[in-house]
PDB file of C-alpha atoms in Angstrom:
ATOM      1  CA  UNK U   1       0.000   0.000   0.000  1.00 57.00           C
ATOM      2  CA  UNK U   2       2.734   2.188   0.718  1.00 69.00           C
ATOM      3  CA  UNK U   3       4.074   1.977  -3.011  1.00 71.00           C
ATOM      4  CA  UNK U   4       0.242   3.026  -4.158  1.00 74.00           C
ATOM      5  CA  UNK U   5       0.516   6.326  -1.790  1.00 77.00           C
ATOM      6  CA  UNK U   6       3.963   7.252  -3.234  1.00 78.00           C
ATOM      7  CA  UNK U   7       3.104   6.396  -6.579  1.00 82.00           C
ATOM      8  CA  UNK U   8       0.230   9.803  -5.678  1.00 85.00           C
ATOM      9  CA  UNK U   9       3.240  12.629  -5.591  1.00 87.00           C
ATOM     10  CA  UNK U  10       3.627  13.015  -9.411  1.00 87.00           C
ATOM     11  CA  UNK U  11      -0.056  13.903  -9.254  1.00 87.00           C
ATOM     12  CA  UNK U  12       1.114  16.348  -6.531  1.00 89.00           C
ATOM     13  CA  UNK U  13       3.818  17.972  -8.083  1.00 88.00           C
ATOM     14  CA  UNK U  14       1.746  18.264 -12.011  1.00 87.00           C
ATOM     15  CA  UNK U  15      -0.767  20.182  -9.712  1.00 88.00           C
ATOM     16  CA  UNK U  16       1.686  22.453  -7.836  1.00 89.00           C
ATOM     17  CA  UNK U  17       3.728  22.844 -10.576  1.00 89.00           C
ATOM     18  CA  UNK U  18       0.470  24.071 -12.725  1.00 88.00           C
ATOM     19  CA  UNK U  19      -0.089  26.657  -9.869  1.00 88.00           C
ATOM     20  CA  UNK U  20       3.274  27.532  -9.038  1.00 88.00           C
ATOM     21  CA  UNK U  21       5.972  27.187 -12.198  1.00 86.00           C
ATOM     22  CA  UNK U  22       4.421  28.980 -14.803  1.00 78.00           C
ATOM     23  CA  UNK U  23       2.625  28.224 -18.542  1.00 81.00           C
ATOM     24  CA  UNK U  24       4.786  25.398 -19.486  1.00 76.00           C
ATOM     25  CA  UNK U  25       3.515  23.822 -16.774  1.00 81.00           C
ATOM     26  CA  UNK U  26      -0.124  23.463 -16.985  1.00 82.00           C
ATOM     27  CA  UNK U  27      -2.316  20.566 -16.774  1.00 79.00           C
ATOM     28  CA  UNK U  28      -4.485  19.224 -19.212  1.00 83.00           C
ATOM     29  CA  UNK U  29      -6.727  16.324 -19.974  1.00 84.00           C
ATOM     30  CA  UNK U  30      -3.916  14.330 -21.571  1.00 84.00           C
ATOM     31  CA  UNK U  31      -1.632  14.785 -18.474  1.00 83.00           C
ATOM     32  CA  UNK U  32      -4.469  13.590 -16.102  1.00 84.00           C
ATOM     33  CA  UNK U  33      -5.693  10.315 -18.350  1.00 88.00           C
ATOM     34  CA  UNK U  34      -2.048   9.581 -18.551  1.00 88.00           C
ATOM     35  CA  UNK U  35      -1.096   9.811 -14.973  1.00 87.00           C
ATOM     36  CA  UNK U  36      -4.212   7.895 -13.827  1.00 89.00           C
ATOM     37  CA  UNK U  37      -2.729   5.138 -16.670  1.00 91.00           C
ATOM     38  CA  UNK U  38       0.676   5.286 -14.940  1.00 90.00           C
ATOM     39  CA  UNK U  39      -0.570   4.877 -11.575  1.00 89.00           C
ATOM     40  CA  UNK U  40      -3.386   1.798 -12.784  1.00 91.00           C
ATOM     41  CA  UNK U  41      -0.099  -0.042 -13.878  1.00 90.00           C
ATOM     42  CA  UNK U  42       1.799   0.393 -10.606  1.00 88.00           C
ATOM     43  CA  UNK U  43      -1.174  -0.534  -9.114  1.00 87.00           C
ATOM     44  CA  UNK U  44      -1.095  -4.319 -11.254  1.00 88.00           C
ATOM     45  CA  UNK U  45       2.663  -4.435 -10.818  1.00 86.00           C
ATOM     46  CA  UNK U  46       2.375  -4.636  -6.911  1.00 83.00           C
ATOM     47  CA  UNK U  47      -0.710  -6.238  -6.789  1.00 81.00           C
ATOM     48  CA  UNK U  48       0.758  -9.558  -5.949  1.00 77.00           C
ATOM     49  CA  UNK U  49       2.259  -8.448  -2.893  1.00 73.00           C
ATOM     50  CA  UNK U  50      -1.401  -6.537  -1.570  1.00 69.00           C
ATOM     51  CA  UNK U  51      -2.781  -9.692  -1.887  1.00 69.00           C
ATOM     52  CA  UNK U  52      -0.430 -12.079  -0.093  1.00 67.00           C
ATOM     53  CA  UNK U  53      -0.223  -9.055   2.904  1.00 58.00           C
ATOM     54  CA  UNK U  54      -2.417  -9.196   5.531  1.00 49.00           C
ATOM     55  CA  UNK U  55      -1.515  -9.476   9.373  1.00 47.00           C
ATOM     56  CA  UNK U  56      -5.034 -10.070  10.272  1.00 47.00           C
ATOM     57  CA  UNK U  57      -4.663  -6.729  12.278  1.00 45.00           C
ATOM     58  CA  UNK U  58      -4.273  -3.753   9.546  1.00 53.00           C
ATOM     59  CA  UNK U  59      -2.367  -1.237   9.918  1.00 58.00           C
ATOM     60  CA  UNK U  60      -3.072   1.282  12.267  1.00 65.00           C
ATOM     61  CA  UNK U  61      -5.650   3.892  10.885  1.00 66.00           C
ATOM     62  CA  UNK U  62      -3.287   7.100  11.295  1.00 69.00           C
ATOM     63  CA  UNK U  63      -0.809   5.264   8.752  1.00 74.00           C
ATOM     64  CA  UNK U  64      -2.233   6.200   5.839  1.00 74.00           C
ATOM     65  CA  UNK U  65      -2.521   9.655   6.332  1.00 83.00           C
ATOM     66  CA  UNK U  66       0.939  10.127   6.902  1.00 82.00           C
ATOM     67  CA  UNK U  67       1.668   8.046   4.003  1.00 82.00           C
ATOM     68  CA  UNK U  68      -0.154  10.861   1.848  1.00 86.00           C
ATOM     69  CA  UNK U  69       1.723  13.386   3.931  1.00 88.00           C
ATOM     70  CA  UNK U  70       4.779  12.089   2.629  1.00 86.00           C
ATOM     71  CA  UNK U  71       3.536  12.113  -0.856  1.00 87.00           C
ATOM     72  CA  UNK U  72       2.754  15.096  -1.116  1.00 90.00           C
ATOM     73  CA  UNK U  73       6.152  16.352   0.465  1.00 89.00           C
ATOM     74  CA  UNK U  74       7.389  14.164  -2.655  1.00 86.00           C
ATOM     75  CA  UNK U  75       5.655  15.993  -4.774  1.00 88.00           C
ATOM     76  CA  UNK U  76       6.766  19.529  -3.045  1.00 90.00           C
ATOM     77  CA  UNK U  77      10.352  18.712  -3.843  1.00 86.00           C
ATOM     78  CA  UNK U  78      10.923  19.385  -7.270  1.00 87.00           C
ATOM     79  CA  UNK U  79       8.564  22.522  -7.710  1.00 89.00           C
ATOM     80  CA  UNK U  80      10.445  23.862  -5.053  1.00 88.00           C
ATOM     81  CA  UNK U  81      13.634  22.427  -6.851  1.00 84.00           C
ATOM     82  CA  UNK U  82      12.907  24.081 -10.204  1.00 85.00           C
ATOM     83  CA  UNK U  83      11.507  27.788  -8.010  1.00 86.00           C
ATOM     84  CA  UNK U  84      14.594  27.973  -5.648  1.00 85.00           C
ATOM     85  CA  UNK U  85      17.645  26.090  -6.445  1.00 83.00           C
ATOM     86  CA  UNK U  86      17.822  26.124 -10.025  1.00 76.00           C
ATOM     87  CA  UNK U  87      21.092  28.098  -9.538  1.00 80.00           C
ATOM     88  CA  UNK U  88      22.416  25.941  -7.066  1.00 82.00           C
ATOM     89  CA  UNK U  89      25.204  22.986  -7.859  1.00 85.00           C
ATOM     90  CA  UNK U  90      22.917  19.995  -7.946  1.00 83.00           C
ATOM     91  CA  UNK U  91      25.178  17.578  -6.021  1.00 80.00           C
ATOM     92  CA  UNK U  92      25.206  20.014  -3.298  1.00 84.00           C
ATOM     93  CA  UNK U  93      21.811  20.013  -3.235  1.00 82.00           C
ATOM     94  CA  UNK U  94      21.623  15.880  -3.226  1.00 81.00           C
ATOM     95  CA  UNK U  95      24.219  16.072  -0.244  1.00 81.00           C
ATOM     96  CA  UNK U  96      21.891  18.511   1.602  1.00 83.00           C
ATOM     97  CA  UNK U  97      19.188  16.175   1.331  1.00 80.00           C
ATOM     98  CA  UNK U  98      20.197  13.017   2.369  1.00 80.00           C
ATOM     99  CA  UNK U  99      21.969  14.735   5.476  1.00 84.00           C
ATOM    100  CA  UNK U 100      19.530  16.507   6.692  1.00 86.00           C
ATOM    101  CA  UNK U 101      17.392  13.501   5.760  1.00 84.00           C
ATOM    102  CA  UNK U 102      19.727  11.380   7.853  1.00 82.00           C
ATOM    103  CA  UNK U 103      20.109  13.114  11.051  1.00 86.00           C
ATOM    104  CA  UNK U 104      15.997  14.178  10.963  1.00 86.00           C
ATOM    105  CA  UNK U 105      15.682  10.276  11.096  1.00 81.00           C
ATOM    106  CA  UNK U 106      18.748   9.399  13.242  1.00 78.00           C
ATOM    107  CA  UNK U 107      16.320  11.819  15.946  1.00 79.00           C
ATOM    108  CA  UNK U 108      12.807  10.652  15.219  1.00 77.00           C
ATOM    109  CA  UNK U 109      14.193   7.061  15.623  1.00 71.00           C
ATOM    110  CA  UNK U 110      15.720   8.090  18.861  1.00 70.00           C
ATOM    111  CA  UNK U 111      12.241   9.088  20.397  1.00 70.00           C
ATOM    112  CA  UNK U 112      10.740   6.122  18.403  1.00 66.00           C
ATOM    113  CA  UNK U 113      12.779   4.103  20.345  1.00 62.00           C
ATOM    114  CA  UNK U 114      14.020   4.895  23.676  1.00 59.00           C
ATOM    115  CA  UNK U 115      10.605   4.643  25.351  1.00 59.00           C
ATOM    116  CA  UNK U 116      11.510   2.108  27.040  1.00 59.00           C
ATOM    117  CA  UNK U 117      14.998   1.870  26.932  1.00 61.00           C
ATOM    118  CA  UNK U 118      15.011  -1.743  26.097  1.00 62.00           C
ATOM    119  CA  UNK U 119      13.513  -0.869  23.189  1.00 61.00           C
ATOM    120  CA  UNK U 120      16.492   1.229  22.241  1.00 60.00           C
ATOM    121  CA  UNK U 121      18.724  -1.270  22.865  1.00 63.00           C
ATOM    122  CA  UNK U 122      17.347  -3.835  20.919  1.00 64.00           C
ATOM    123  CA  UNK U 123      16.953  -2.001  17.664  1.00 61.00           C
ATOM    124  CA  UNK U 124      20.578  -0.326  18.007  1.00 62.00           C
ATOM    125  CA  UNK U 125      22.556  -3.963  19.686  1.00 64.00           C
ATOM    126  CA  UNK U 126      23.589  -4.449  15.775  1.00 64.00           C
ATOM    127  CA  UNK U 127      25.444  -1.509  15.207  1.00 65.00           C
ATOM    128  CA  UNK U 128      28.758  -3.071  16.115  1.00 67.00           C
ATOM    129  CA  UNK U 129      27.770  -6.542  14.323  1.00 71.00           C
ATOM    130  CA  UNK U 130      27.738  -4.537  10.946  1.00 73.00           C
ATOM    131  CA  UNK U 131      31.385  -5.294  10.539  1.00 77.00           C
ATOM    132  CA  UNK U 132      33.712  -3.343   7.575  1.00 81.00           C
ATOM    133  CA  UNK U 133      31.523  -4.726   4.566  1.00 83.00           C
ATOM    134  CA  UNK U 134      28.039  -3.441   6.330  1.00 81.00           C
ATOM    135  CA  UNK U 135      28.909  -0.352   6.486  1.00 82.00           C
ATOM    136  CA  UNK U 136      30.769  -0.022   3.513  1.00 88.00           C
ATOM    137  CA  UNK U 137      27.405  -0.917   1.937  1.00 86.00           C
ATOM    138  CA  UNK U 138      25.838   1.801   3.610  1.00 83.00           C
ATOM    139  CA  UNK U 139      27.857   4.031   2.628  1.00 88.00           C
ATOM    140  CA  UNK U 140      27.627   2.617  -0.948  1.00 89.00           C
ATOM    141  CA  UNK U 141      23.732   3.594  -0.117  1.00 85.00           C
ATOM    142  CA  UNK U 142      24.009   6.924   0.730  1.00 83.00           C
ATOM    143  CA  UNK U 143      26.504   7.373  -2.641  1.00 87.00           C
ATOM    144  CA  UNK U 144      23.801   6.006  -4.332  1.00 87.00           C
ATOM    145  CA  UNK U 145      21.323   7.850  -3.706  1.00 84.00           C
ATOM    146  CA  UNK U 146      23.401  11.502  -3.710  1.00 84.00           C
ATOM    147  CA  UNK U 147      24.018  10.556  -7.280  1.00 88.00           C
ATOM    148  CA  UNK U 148      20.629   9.614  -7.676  1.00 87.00           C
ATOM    149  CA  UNK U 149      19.304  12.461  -6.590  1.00 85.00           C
ATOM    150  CA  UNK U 150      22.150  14.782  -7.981  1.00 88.00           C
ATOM    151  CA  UNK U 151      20.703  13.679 -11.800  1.00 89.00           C
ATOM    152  CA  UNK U 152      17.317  14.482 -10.464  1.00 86.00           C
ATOM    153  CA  UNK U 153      17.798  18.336  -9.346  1.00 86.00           C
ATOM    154  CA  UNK U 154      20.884  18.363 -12.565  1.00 89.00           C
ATOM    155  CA  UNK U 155      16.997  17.502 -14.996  1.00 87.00           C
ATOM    156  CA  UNK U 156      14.315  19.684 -12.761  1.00 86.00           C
ATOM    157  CA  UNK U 157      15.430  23.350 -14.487  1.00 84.00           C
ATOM    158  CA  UNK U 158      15.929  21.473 -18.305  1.00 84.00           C
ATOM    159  CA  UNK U 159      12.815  18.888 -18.191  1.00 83.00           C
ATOM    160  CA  UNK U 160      10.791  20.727 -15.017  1.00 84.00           C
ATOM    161  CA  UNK U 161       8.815  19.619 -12.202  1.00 84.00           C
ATOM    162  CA  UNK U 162       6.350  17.763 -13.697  1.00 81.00           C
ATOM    163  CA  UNK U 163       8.320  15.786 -16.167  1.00 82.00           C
ATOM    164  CA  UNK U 164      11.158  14.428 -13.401  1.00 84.00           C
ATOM    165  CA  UNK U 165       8.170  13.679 -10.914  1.00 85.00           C
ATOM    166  CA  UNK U 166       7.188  10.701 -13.232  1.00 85.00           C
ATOM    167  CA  UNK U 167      10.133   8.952 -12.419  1.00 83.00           C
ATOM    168  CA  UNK U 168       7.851   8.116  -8.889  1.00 83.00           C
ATOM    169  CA  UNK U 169       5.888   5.591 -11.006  1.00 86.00           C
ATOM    170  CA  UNK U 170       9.255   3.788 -11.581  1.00 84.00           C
ATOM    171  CA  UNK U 171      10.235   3.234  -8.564  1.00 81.00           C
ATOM    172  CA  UNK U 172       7.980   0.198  -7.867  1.00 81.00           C
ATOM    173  CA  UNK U 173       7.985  -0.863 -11.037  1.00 83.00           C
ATOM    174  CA  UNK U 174      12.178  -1.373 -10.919  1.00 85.00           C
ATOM    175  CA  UNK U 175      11.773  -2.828  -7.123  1.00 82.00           C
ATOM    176  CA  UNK U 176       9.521  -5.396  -8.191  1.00 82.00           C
ATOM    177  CA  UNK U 177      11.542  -6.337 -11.360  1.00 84.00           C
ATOM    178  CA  UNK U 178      15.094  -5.760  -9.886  1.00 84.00           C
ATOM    179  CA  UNK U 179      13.998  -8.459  -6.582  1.00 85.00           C
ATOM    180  CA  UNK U 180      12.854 -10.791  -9.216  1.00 85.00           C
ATOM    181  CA  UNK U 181      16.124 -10.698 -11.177  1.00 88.00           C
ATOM    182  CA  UNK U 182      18.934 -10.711  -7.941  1.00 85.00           C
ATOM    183  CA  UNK U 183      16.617 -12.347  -5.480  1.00 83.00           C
ATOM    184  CA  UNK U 184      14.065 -15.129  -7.524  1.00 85.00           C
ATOM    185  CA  UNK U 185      11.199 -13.061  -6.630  1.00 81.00           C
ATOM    186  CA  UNK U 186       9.108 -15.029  -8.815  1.00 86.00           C
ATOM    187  CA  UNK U 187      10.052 -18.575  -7.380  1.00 83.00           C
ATOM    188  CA  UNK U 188       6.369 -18.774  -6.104  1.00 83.00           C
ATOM    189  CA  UNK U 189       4.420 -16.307  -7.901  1.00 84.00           C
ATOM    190  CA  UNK U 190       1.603 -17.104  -9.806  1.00 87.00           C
ATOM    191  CA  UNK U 191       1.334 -16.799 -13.669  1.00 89.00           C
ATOM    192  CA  UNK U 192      -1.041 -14.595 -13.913  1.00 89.00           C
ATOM    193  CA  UNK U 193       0.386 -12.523 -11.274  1.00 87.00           C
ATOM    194  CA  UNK U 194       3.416 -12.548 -13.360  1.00 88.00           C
ATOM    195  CA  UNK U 195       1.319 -11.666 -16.578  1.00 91.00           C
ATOM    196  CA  UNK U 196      -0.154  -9.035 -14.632  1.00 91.00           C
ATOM    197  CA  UNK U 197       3.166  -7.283 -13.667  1.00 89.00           C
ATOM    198  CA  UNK U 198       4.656  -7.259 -17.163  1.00 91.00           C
ATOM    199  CA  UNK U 199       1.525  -5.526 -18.345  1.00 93.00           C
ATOM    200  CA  UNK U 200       1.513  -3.114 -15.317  1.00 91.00           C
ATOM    201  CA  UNK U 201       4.983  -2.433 -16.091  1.00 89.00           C
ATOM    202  CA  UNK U 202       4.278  -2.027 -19.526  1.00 91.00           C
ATOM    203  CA  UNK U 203       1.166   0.659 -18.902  1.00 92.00           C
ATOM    204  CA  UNK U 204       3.510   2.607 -16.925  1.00 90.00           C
ATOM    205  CA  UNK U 205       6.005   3.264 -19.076  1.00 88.00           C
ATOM    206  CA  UNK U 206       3.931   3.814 -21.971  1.00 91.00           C
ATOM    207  CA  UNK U 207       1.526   6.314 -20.092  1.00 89.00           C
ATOM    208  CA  UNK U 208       4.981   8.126 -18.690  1.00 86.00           C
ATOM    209  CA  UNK U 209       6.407   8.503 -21.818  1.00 85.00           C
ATOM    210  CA  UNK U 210       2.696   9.573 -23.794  1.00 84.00           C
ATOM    211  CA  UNK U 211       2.879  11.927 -20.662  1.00 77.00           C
ATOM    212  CA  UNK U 212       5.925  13.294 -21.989  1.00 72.00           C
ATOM    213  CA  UNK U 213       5.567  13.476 -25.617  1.00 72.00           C
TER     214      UNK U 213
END
């Protein structure tokens, strides 16, 4: 469900960046069938994994708000990107992020989990178990996703807002593809789950790129 939510802040950022960029910008008809097409085949991609989760319990109610919160401070990012820090070095910007990103959640974790203590100590006990080649890929991680996020503020001034939000549909599409080629994702998955994945994946990036043409 998560991926379904963040798969939302393209549709944030196309309506913030109609309001808020300027005439190159604006919605239209075509932009909104398209993005509804994009999101439909997200929706198929993952669809396999809504129907094999269920705890029995839900998730608790105030989840899902927060989960559109965060969408919509998705789609914030690169309308504020293109308004503010066009002029800025892009990588500097990336760096920015993911610190600030970092120590924000180094703190919320910290309250998250200090009440009680043993709490605390039982999420943080593996921190020196990581060894050299756990945090090595961590930091690989974080390098990852500067550069990642470098090419994405480097495209919001030539492509804009709009455009570079699309890439959100992606994300689950690539997850869901990229654990089936390193990790056998489809070992147990049924064939017409798998059917319905390739044509998910398909939908998206047809309806991104129609969104773009």
């Amino acid at each position: 469900s998560a991926a379904i939510f963040m798969s939302t802040a393209p549709l944030f950022a196309m309506v913030l960046a109609h309001f808020f960029v300027g005439p190159t910008e604006r919605y239209s008809l075509k932009k909104l069938l398209a993005s509804l097409a994009a999101f439909t085949g997200v929706v198929l991609v993952i669809l396999d994994d809504l129907a094999n989760t269920s705890d029995g319990t839900g998730a608790p109610v105030y989840y899902y708000p927060l989960l559109l919160v965060s969408s919509f401070m998705y789609g914030i990012a690169p309308v504020f990107g293109r308004l503010k820090c066009k002029d800025l070095n892009p990588a500097c910007i990336a760096c920015g992020q993911v610190f600030f990103s970092g120590v924000l959640a180094f703190f919320l974790s910290w309250i998250e989990y200090t009440s009680p203590p043993e709490r605390f100590a039982k999420h943080f006990a593996f921190f020196p178990e990581i060894g050299v080649a756990g945090w090595a890929e961590i930091i690989g991680l974080g390098l990852v996703s500067i550069v990642g996020f470098s090419i994405f503020y480097w495209l919001i001034p030539r492509i804009g807002p709009a455009v570079m939000s699309t890439s959100n549909f992606f994300a689950p599409v690539v997850s869901i593809f990229g654990s089936v080629i390193f990790l056998d994702a489809w070992a147990n998955v049924p064939a017409a789950f798998k059917a319905l994945q390739v044509i998910g994946a398909l939908i998206t990036a047809s309806s991104v790129l129609l969104l773009n043409w």
